[in-house]
Short mmCIF file of C-alpha atoms in Angstrom, two decimals:
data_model
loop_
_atom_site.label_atom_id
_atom_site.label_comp_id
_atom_site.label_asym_id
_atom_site.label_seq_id
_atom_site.Cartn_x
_atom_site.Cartn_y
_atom_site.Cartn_z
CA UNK A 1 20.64 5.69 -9.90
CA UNK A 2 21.15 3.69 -13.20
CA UNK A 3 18.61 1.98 -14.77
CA UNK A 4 20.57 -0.74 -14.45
CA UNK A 5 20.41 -0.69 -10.66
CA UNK A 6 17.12 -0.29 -10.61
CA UNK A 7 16.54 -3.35 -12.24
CA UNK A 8 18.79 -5.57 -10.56
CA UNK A 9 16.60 -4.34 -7.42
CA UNK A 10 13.53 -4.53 -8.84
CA UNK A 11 14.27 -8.46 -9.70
CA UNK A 12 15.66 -8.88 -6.22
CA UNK A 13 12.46 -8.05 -4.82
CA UNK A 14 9.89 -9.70 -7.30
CA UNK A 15 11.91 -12.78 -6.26
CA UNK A 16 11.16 -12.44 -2.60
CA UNK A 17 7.68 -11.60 -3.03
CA UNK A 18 7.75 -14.95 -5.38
CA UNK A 19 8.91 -17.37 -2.68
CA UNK A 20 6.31 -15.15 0.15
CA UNK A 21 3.27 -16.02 -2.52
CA UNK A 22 4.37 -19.67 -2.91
CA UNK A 23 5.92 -19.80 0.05
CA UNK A 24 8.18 -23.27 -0.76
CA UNK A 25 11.40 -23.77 -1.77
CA UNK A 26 12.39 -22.46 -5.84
CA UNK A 27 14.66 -23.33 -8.83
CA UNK A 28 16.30 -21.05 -10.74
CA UNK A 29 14.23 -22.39 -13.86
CA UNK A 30 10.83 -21.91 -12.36
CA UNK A 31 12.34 -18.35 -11.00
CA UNK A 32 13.23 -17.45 -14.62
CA UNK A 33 10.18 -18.69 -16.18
CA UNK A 34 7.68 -16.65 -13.62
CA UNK A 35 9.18 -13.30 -14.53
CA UNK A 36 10.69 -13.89 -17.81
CA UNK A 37 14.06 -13.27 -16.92
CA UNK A 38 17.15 -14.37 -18.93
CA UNK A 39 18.27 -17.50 -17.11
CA UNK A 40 21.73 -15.89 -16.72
CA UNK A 41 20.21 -12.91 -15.07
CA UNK A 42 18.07 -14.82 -12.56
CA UNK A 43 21.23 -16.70 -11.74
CA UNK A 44 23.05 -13.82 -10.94
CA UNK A 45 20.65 -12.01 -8.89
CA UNK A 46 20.25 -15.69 -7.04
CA UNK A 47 23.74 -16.28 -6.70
CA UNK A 48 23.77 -12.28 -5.21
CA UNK A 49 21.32 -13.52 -2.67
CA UNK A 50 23.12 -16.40 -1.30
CA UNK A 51 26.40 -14.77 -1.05
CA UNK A 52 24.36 -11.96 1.51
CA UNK A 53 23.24 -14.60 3.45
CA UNK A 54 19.52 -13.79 2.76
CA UNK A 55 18.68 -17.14 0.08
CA UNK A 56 20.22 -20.11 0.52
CA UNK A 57 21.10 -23.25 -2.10
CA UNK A 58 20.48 -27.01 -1.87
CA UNK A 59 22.92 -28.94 -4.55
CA UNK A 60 20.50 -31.86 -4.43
CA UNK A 61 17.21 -30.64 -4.99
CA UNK A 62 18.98 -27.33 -6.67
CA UNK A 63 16.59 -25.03 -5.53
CA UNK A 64 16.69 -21.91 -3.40
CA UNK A 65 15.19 -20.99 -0.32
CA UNK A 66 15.04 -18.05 1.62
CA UNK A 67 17.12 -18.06 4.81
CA UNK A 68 15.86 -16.42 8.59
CA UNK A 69 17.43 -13.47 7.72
CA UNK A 70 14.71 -12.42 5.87
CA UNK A 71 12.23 -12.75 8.51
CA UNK A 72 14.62 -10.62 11.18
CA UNK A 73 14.85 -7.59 8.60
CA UNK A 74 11.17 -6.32 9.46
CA UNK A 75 10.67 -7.27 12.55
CA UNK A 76 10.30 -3.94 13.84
CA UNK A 77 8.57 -2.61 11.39
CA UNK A 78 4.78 -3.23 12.39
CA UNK A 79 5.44 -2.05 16.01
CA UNK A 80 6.92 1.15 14.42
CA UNK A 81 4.41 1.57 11.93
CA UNK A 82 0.93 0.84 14.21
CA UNK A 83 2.28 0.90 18.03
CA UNK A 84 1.61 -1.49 20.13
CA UNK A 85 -2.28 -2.84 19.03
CA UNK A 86 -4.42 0.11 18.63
CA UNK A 87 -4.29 0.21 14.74
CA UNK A 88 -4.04 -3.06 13.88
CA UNK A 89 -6.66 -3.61 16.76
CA UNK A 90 -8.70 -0.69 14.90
CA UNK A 91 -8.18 -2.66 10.87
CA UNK A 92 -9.68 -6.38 12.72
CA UNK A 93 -12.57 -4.24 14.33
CA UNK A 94 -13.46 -2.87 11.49
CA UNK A 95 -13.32 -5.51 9.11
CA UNK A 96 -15.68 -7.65 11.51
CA UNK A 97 -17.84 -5.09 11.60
CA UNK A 98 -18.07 -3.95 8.25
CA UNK A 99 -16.80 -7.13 6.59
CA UNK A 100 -15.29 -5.36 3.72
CA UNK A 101 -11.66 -4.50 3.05
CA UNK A 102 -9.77 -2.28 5.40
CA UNK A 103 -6.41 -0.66 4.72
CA UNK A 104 -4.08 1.28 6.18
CA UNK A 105 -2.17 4.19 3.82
CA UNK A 106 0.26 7.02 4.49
CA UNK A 107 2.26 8.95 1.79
CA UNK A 108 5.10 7.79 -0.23
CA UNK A 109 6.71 11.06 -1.70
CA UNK A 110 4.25 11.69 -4.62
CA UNK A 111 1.82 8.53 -3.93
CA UNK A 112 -0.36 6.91 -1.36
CA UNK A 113 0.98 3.88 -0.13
CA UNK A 114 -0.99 0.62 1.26
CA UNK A 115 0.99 -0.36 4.13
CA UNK A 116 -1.63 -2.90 6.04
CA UNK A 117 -4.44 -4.81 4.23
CA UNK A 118 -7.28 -6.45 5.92
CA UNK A 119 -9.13 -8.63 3.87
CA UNK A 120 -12.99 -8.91 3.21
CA UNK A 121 -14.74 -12.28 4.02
CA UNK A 122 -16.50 -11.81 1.34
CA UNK A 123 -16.59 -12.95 -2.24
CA UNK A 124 -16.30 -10.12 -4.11
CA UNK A 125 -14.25 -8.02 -2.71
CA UNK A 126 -11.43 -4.70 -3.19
CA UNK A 127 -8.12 -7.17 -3.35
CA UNK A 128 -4.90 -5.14 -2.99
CA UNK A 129 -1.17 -6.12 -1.79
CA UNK A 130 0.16 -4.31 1.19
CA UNK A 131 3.06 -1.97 -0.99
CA UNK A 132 0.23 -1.11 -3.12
CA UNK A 133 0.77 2.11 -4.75
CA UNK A 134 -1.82 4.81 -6.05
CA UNK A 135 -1.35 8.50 -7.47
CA UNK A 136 -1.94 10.63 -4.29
CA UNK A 137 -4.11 13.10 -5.79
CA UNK A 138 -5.95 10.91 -7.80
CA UNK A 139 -7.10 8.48 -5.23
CA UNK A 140 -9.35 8.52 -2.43
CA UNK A 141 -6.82 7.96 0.53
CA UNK A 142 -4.81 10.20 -1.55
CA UNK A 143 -6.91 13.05 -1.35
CA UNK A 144 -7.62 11.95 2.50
CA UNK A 145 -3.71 12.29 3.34
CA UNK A 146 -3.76 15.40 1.29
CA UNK A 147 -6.38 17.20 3.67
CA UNK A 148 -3.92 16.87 6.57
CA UNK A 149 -1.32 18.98 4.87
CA UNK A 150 -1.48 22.93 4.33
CA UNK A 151 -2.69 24.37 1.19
CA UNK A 152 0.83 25.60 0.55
CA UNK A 153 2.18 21.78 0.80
CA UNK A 154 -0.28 21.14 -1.53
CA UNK A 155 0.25 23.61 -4.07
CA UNK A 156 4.07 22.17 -3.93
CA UNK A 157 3.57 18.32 -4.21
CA UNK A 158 0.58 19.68 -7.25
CA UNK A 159 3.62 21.16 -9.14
CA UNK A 160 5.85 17.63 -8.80
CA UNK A 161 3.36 15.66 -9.86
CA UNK A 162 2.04 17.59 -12.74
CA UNK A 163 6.26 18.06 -13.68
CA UNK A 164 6.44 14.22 -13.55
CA UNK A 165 3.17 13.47 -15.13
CA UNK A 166 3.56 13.28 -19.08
CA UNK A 167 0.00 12.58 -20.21
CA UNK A 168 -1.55 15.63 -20.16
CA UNK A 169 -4.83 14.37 -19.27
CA UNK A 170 -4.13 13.01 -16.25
CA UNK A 171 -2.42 16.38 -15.04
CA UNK A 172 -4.02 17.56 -11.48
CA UNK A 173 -5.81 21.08 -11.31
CA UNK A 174 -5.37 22.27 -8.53
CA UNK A 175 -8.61 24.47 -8.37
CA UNK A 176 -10.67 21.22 -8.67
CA UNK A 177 -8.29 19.46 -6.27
CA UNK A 178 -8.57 21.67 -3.67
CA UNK A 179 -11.85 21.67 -3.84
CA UNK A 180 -12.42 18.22 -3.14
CA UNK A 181 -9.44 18.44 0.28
CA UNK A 182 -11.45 21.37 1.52
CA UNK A 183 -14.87 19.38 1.52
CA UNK A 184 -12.83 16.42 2.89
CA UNK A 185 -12.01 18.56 5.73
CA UNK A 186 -15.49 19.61 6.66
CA UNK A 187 -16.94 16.29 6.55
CA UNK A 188 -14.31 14.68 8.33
CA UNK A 189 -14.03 12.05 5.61
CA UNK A 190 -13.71 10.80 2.29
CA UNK A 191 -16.06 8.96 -0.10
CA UNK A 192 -14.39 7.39 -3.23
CA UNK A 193 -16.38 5.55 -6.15
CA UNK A 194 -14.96 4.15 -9.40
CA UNK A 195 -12.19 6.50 -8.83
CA UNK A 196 -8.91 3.98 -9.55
CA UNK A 197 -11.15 1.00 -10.41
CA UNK A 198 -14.49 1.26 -12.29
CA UNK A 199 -17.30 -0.83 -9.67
CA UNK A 200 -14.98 0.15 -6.46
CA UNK A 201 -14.43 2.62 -4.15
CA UNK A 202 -13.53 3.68 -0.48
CA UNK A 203 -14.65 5.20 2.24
CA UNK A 204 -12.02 6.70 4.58
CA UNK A 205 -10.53 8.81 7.39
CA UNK A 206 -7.47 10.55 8.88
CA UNK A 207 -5.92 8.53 11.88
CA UNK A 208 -5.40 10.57 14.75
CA UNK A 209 -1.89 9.69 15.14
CA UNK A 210 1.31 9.68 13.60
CA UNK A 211 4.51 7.26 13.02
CA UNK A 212 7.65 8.51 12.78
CA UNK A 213 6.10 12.03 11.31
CA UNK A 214 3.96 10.09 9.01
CA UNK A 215 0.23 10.74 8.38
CA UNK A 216 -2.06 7.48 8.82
CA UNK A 217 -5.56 6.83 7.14
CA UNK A 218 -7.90 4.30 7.19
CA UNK A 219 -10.38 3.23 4.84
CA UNK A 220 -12.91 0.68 4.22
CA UNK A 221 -12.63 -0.76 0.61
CA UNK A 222 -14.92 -2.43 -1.73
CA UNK A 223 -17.75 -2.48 -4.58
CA UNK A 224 -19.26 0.27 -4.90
CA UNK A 225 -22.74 -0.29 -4.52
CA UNK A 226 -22.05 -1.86 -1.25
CA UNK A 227 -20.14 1.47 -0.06
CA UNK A 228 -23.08 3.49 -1.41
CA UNK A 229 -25.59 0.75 0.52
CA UNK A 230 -23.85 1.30 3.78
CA UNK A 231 -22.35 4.24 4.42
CA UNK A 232 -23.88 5.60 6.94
CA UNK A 233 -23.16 2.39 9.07
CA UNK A 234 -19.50 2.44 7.67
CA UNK A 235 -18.39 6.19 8.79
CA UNK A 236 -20.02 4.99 12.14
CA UNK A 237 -17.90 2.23 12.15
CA UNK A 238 -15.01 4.47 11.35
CA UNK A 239 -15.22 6.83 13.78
CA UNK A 240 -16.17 4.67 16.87
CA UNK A 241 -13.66 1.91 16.12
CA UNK A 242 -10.94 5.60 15.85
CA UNK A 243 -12.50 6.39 18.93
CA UNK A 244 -11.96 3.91 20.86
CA UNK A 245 -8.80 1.62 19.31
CA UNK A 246 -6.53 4.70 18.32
CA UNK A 247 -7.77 8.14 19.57
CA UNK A 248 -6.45 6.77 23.52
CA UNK A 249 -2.68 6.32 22.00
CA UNK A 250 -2.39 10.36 22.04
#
């Protein structure tokens, strides 16, 4: 694909994301200023949008809005993704109970993927965007997801990443890697401080089911000193809430 491409799509979806933050009709000027686009390219990409039938344009107020369209695209998606309640279910239980962040993740070729967010009530808390995307073997979800795979799978996606990595110090060995996966898969779970973000961290587990051949985890996000503070009363949490919201889908 052309870079070209790639950036048309890129701005097609920044835009849609725009309108689901401010959630209100937009003009192509306050489009172009958000994202620093050329005016002509916004236009374009705009103009794209309307002809599909997904955006559509008022001449008087001159602003765009998104049409239902949008809204029928993913419809299916959350039933495919988390069944009918039991993970979703599991994500509210958990936040009440642990009132931190809880996310869902699976794999995205070579990263981990946030695909549900729960928020925390709280303050100060681990804010992410469901599409979130971290390096999957330098993450702790990542390395969660990773433990569910063979050794040999492992050693395979090792050898992408490293290929695709160009700074040299963030290369993964895989000695120390593995490692790491086989004490995830003793204790069941993973513990993750100031791993992607200095202060935060995550404590996580496998899901015991999969969508559409994908491998689930959950974890429990936030600072870390709160992690450290309760994490005997989070991994609890974790696996009764697994227990009994997810484990009687199988």
């Amino acid at each position: 694909m052309s870079r070209e491409a790639i950036k048309t799509a890129k701005r097609l979806f920044e835009i849609l994301e725009y309108f689901d933050e401010v959630q209100r009709p937009l003009s192509l000027r306050e489009v172009a200023h958000r994202f620093d686009y050329p005016v002509s390219s916004a236009s374009a990409v705009l103009k794209s949008m309307v002809m599909l039938g997904y955006v559509d344009f008022d001449r008087y107020s001159r602003t765009y809005m998104p049409t239902m369209r949008i809204v029928q695209l993913g419809q299916w998606v959350q039933g495919a993704l988390f069944g009918e309640r039991g993970i979703l279910a599991l994500a509210h239980h958990l936040n009440r109970e642990t009132e931190e962040t809880v996310n869902i993740a699976t794999q995205s070729d070579l990263y981990l993927q946030y695909i549900h967010i729960q928020p925390s009530p709280q303050t100060i808390q681990a804010a992410i965007k469901p599409g979130t995307i971290r390096p999957l073997a330098r993450s702790g979800l990542g390395w969660m997801l990773l433990s569910a795979r063979s050794d040999e799978t492992i050693e395979k996606l090792v050898r992408r990443i490293n290929f695709e990595e160009e700074d040299r110090k963030k290369k993964i060995d895989l000695k120390e890697l593995m490692k790491r996966v086989r004490k995830i898969r003793k204790d069941g779970y993973v513990v993750s401080l100031h791993t992607v973000t200095e202060g935060a961290g995550i404590i996580g587990m496998l899901l015991p089911v999969r969508r559409h051949g994908r491998i689930l985890a959950v974890g429990v996000a936030g600072p870390a000193d709160r992690l450290v503070a309760n994490r005997a009363h989070i991994v609890r949490c974790l696996r009764e809430g697994i227990d009994k919201f997810v484990s009687k889908e199988i």
